[in-house]
mmCIF file with all atom_site columns, C-alpha atoms in Angstrom:
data_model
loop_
_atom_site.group_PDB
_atom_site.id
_atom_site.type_symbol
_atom_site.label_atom_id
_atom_site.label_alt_id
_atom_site.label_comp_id
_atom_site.label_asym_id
_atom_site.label_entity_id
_atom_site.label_seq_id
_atom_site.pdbx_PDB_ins_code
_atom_site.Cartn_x
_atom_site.Cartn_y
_atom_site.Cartn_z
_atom_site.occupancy
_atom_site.B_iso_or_equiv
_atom_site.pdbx_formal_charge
_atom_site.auth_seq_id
_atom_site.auth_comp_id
_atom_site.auth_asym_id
_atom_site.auth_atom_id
_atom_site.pdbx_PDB_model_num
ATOM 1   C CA . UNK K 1 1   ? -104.832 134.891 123.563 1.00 0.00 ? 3   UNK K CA 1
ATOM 2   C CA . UNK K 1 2   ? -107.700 137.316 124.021 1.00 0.00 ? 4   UNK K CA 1
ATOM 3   C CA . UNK K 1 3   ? -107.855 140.206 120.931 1.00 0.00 ? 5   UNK K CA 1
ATOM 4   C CA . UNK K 1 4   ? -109.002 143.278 121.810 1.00 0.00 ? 6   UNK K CA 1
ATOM 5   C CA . UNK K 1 5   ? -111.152 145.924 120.235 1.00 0.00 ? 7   UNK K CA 1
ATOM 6   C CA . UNK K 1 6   ? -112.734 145.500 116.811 1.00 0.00 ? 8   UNK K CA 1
ATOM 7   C CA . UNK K 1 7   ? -112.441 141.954 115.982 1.00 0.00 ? 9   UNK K CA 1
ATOM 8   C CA . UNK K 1 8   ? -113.055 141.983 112.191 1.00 0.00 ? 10  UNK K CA 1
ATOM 9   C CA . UNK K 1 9   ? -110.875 144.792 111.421 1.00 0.00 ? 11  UNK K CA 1
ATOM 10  C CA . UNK K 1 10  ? -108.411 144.274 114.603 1.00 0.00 ? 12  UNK K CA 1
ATOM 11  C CA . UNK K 1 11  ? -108.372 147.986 115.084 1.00 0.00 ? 13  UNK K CA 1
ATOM 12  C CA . UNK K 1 12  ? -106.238 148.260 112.011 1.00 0.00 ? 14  UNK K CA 1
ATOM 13  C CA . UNK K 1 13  ? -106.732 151.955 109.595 1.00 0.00 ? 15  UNK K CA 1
ATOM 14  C CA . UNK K 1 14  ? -109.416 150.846 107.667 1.00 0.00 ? 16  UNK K CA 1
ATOM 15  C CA . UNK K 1 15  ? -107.946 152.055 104.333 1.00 0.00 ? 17  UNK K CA 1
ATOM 16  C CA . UNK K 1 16  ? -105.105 149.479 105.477 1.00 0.00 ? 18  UNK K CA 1
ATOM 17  C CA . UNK K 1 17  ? -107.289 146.659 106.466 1.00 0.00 ? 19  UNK K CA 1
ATOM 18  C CA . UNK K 1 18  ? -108.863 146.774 102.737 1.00 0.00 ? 20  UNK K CA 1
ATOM 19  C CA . UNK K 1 19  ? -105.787 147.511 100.995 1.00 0.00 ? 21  UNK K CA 1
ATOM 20  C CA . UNK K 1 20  ? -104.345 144.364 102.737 1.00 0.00 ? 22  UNK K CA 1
ATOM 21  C CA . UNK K 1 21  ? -107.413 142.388 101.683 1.00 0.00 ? 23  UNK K CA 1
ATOM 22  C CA . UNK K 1 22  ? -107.591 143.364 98.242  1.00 0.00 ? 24  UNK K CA 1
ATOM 23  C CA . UNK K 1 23  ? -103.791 142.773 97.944  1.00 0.00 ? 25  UNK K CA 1
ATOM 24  C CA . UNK K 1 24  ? -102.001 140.344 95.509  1.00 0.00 ? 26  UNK K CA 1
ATOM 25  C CA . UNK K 1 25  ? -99.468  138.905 97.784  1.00 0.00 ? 27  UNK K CA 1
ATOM 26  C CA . UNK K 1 26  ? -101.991 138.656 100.790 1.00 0.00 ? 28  UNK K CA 1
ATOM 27  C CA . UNK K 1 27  ? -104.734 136.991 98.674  1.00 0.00 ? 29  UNK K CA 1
ATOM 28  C CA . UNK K 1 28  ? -101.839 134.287 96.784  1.00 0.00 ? 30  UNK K CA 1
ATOM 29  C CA . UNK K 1 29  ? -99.009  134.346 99.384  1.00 0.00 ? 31  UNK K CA 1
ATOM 30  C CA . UNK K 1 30  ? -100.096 134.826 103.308 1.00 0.00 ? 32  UNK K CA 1
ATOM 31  C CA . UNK K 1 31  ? -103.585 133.154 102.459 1.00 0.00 ? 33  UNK K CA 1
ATOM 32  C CA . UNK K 1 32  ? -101.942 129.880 102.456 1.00 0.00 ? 34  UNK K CA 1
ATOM 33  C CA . UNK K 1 33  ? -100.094 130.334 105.711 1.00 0.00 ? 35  UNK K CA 1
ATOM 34  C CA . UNK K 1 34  ? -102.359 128.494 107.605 1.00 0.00 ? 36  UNK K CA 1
ATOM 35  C CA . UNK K 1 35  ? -99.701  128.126 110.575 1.00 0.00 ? 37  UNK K CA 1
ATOM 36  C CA . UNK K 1 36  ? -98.100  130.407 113.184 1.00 0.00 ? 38  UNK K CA 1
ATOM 37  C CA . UNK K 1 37  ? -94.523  128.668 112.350 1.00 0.00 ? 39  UNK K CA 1
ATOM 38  C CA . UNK K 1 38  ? -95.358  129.703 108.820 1.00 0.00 ? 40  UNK K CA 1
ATOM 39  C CA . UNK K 1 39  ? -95.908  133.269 109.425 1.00 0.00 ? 41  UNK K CA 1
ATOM 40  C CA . UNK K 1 40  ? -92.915  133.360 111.328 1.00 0.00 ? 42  UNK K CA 1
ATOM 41  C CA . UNK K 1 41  ? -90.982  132.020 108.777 1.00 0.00 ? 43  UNK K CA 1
ATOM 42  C CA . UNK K 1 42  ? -92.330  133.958 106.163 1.00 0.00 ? 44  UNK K CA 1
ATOM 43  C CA . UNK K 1 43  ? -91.053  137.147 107.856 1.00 0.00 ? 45  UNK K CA 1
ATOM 44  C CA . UNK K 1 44  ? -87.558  136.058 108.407 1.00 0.00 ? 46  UNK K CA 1
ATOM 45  C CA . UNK K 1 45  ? -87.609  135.215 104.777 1.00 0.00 ? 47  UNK K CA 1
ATOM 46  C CA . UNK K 1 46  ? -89.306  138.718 103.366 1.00 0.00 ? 48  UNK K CA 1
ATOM 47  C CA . UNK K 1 47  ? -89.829  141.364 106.108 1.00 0.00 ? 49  UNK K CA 1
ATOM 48  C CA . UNK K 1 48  ? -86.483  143.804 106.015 1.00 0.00 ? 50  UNK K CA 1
ATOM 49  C CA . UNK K 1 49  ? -89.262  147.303 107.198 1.00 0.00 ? 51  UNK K CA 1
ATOM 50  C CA . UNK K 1 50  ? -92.025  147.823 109.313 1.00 0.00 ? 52  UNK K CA 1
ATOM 51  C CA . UNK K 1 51  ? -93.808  150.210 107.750 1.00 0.00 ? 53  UNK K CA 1
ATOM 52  C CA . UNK K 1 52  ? -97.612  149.703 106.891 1.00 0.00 ? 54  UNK K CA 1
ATOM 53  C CA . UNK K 1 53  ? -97.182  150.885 102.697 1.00 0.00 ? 55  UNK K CA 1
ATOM 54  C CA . UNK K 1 54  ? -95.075  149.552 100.175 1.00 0.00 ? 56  UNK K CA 1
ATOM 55  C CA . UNK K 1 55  ? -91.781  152.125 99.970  1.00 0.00 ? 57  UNK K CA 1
ATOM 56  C CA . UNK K 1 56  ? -92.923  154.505 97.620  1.00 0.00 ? 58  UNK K CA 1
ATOM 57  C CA . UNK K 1 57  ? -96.561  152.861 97.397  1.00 0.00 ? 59  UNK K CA 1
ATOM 58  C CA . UNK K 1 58  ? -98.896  154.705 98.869  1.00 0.00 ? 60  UNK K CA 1
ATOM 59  C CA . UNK K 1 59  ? -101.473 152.534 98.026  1.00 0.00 ? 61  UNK K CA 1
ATOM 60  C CA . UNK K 1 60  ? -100.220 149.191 98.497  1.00 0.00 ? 62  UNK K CA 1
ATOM 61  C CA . UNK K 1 61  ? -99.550  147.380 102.038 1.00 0.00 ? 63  UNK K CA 1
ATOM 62  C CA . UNK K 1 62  ? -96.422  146.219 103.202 1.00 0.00 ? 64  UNK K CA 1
ATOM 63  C CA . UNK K 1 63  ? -95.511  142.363 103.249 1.00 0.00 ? 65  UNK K CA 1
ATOM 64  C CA . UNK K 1 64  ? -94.764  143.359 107.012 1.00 0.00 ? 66  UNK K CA 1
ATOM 65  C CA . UNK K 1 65  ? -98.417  144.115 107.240 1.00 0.00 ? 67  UNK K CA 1
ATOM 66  C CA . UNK K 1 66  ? -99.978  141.588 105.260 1.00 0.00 ? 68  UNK K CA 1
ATOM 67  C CA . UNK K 1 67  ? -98.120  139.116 107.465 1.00 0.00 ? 69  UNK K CA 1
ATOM 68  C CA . UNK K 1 68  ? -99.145  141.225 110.748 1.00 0.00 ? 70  UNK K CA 1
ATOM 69  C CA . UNK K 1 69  ? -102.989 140.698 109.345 1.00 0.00 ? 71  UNK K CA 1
ATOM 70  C CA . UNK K 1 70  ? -102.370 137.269 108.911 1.00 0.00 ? 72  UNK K CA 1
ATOM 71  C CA . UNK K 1 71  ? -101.359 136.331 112.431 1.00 0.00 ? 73  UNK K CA 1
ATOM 72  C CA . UNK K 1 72  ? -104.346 138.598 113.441 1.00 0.00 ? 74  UNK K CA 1
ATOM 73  C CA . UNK K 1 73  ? -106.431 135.888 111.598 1.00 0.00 ? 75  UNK K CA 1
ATOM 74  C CA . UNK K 1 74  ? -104.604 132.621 112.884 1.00 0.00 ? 76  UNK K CA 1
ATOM 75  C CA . UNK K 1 75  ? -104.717 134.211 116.392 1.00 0.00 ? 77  UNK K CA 1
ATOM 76  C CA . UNK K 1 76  ? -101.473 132.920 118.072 1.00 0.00 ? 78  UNK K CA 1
ATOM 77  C CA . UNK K 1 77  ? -101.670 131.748 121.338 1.00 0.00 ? 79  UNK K CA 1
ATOM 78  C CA . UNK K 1 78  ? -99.798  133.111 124.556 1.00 0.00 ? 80  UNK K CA 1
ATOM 79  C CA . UNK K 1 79  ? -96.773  131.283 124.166 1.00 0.00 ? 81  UNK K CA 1
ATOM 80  C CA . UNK K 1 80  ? -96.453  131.980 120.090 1.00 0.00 ? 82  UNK K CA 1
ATOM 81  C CA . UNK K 1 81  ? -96.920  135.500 121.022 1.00 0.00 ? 83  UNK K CA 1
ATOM 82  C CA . UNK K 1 82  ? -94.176  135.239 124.124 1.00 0.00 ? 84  UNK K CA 1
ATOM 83  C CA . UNK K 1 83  ? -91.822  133.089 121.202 1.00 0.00 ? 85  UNK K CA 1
ATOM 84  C CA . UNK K 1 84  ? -92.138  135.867 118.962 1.00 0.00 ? 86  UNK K CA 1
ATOM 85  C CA . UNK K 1 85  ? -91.552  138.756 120.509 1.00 0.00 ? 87  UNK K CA 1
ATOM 86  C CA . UNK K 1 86  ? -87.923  136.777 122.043 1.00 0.00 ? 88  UNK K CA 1
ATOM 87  C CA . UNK K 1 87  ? -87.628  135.308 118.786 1.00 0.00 ? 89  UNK K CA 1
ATOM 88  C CA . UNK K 1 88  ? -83.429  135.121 118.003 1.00 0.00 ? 90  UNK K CA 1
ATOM 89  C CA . UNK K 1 89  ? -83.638  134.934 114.333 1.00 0.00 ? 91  UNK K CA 1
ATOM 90  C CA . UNK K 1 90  ? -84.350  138.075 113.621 1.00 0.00 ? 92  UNK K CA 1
ATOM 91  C CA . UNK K 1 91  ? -85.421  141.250 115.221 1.00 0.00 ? 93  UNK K CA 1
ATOM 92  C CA . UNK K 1 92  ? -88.161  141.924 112.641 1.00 0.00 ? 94  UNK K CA 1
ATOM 93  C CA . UNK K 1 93  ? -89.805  138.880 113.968 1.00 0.00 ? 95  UNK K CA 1
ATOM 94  C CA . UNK K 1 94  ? -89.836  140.309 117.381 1.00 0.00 ? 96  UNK K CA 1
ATOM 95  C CA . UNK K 1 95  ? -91.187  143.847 116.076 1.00 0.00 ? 97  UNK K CA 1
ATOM 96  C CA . UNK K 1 96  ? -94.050  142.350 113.916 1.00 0.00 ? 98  UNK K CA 1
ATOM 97  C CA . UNK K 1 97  ? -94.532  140.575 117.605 1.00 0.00 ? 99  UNK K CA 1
ATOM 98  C CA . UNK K 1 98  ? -94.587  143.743 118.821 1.00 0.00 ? 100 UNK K CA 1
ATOM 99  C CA . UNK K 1 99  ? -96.846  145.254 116.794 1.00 0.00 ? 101 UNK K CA 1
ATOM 100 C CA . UNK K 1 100 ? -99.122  142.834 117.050 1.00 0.00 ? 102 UNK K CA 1
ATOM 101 C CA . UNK K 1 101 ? -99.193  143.143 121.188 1.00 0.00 ? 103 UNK K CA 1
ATOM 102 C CA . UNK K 1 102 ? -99.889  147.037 119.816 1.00 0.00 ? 104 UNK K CA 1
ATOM 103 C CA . UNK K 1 103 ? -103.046 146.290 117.803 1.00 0.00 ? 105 UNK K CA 1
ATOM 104 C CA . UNK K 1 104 ? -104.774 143.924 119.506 1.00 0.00 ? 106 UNK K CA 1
ATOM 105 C CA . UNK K 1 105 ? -103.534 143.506 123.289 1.00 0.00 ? 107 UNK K CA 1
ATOM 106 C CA . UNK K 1 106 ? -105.902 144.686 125.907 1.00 0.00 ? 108 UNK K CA 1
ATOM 107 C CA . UNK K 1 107 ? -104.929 148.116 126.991 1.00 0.00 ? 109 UNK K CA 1
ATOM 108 C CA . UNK K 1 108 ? -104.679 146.864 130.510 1.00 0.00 ? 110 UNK K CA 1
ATOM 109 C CA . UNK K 1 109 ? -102.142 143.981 129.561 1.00 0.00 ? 111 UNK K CA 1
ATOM 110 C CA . UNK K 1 110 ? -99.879  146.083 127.221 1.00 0.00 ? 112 UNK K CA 1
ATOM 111 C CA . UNK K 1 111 ? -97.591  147.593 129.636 1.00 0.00 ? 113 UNK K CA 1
ATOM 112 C CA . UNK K 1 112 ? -97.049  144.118 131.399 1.00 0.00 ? 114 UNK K CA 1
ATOM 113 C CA . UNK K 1 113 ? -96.435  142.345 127.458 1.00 0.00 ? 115 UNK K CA 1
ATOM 114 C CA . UNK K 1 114 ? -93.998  145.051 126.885 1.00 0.00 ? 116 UNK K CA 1
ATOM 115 C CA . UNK K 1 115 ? -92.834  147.000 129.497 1.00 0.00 ? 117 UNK K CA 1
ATOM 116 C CA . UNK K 1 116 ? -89.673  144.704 130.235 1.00 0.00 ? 118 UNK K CA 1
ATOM 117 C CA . UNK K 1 117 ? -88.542  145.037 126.140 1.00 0.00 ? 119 UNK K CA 1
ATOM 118 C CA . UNK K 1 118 ? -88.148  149.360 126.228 1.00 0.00 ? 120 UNK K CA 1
ATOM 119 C CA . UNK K 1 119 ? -84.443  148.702 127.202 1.00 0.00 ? 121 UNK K CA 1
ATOM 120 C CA . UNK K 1 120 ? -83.649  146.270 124.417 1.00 0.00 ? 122 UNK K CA 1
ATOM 121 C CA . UNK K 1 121 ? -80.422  147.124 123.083 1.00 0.00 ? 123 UNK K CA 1
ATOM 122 C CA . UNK K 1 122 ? -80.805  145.126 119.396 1.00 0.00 ? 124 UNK K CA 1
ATOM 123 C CA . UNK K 1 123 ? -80.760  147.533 116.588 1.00 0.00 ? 125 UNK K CA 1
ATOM 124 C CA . UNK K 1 124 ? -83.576  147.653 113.715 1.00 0.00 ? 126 UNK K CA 1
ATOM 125 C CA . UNK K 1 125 ? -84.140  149.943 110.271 1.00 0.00 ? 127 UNK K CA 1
ATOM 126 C CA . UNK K 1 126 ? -88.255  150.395 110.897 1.00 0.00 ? 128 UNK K CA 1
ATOM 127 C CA . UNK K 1 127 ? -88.178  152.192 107.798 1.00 0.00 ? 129 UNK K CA 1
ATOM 128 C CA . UNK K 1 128 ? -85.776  149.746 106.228 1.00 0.00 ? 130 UNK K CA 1
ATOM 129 C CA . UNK K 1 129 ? -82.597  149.891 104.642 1.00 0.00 ? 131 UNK K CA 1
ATOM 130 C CA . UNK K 1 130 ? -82.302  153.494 104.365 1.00 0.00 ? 132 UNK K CA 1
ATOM 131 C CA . UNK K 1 131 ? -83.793  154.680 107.298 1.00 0.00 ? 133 UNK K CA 1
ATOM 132 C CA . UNK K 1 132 ? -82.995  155.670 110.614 1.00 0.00 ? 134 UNK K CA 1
ATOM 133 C CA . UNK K 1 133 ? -81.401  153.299 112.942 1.00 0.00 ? 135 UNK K CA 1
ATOM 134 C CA . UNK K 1 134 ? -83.194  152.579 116.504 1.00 0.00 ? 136 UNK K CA 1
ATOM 135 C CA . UNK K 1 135 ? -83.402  150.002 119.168 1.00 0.00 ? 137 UNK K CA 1
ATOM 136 C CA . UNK K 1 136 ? -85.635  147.853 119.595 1.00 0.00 ? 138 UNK K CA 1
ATOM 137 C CA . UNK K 1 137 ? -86.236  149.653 122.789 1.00 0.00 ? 139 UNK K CA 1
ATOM 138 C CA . UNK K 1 138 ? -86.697  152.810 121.206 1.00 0.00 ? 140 UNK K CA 1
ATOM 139 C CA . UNK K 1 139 ? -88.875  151.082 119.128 1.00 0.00 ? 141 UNK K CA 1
ATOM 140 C CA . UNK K 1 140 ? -91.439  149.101 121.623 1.00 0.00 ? 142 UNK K CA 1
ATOM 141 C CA . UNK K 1 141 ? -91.298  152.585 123.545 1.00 0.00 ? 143 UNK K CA 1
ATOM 142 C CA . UNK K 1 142 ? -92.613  154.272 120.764 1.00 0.00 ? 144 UNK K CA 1
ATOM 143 C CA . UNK K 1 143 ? -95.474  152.129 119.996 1.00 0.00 ? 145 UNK K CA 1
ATOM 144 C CA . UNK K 1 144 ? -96.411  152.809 123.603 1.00 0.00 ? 146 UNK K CA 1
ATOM 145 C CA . UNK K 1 145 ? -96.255  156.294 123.155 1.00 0.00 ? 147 UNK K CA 1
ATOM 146 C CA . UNK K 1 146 ? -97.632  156.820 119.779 1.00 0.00 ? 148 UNK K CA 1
ATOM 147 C CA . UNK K 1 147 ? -100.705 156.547 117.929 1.00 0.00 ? 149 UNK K CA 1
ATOM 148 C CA . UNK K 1 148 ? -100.812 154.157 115.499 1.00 0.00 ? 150 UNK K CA 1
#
């Protein structure tokens, strides 16, 4: 699949993209996921928020994001992207699908990638366990919407 925009930094903060780098569980943990199906697994094992900092971190990146960067590197193709963002497993999988679409999607293609996903009715903590609730239409919605 085609990534837009800045392709070493895939339009990522770049405060982010370093902290992710420089990170302990990016350089030992998501650096040997050298597979899409790993990735994948490794957020229905880990990933319970979407936020881009550790809770309570402001200096240290997410595992959400680490993983995000890492399927950035391994560049899924068109149909891992499509099984991610319908992935059943888990509806973080689908967001981090989601968010990936956001970052590096042409701007022409995004609507078309997500469009049909702002009804979703599934429910997700973005800001985990303690946050609000939304759905996963709410959610895809506001990555249309918003900066990130």
């Amino acid at each position: 699949m085609e990534q837009y925009g800045n392709p070493s930094t895939y339009n990522l903060e770049s405060v982010l993209k370093q902290n992710i780098g420089n990170s302990d569980y990016y350089r030992n943990d998501c650096s040997k996921l050298t597979t899409w199906e790993e990735v994948i697994d490794a957020i229905y094992d880990q990933v319970d928020y979407l936020e881009p900092w550790l809770a309570g971190n402001a200096r240290g990146p997410s595992t959400a994001f680490c993983l995000l960067h890492r399927l950035f590197v391994l560049k899924p193709t068109e149909e891992q992207v499509r099984e991610t963002i319908t992935h059943q497993d888990s509806p973080y999988i689908r967001a981090i699908g989601f968010l990936y679409l956001r970052y590096v999607c042409p701007p022409r293609d995004l609507w078309e990638w997500l469009g049909p996903f702002c009804g979703d009715r599934e429910e997700i903590q973005p800001s985990g366990p303690n946050g609000a609730t939304v759905t996963l239409g709410d959610y895809v919605r506001d990555l249309l919407l918003e900066q990130v």
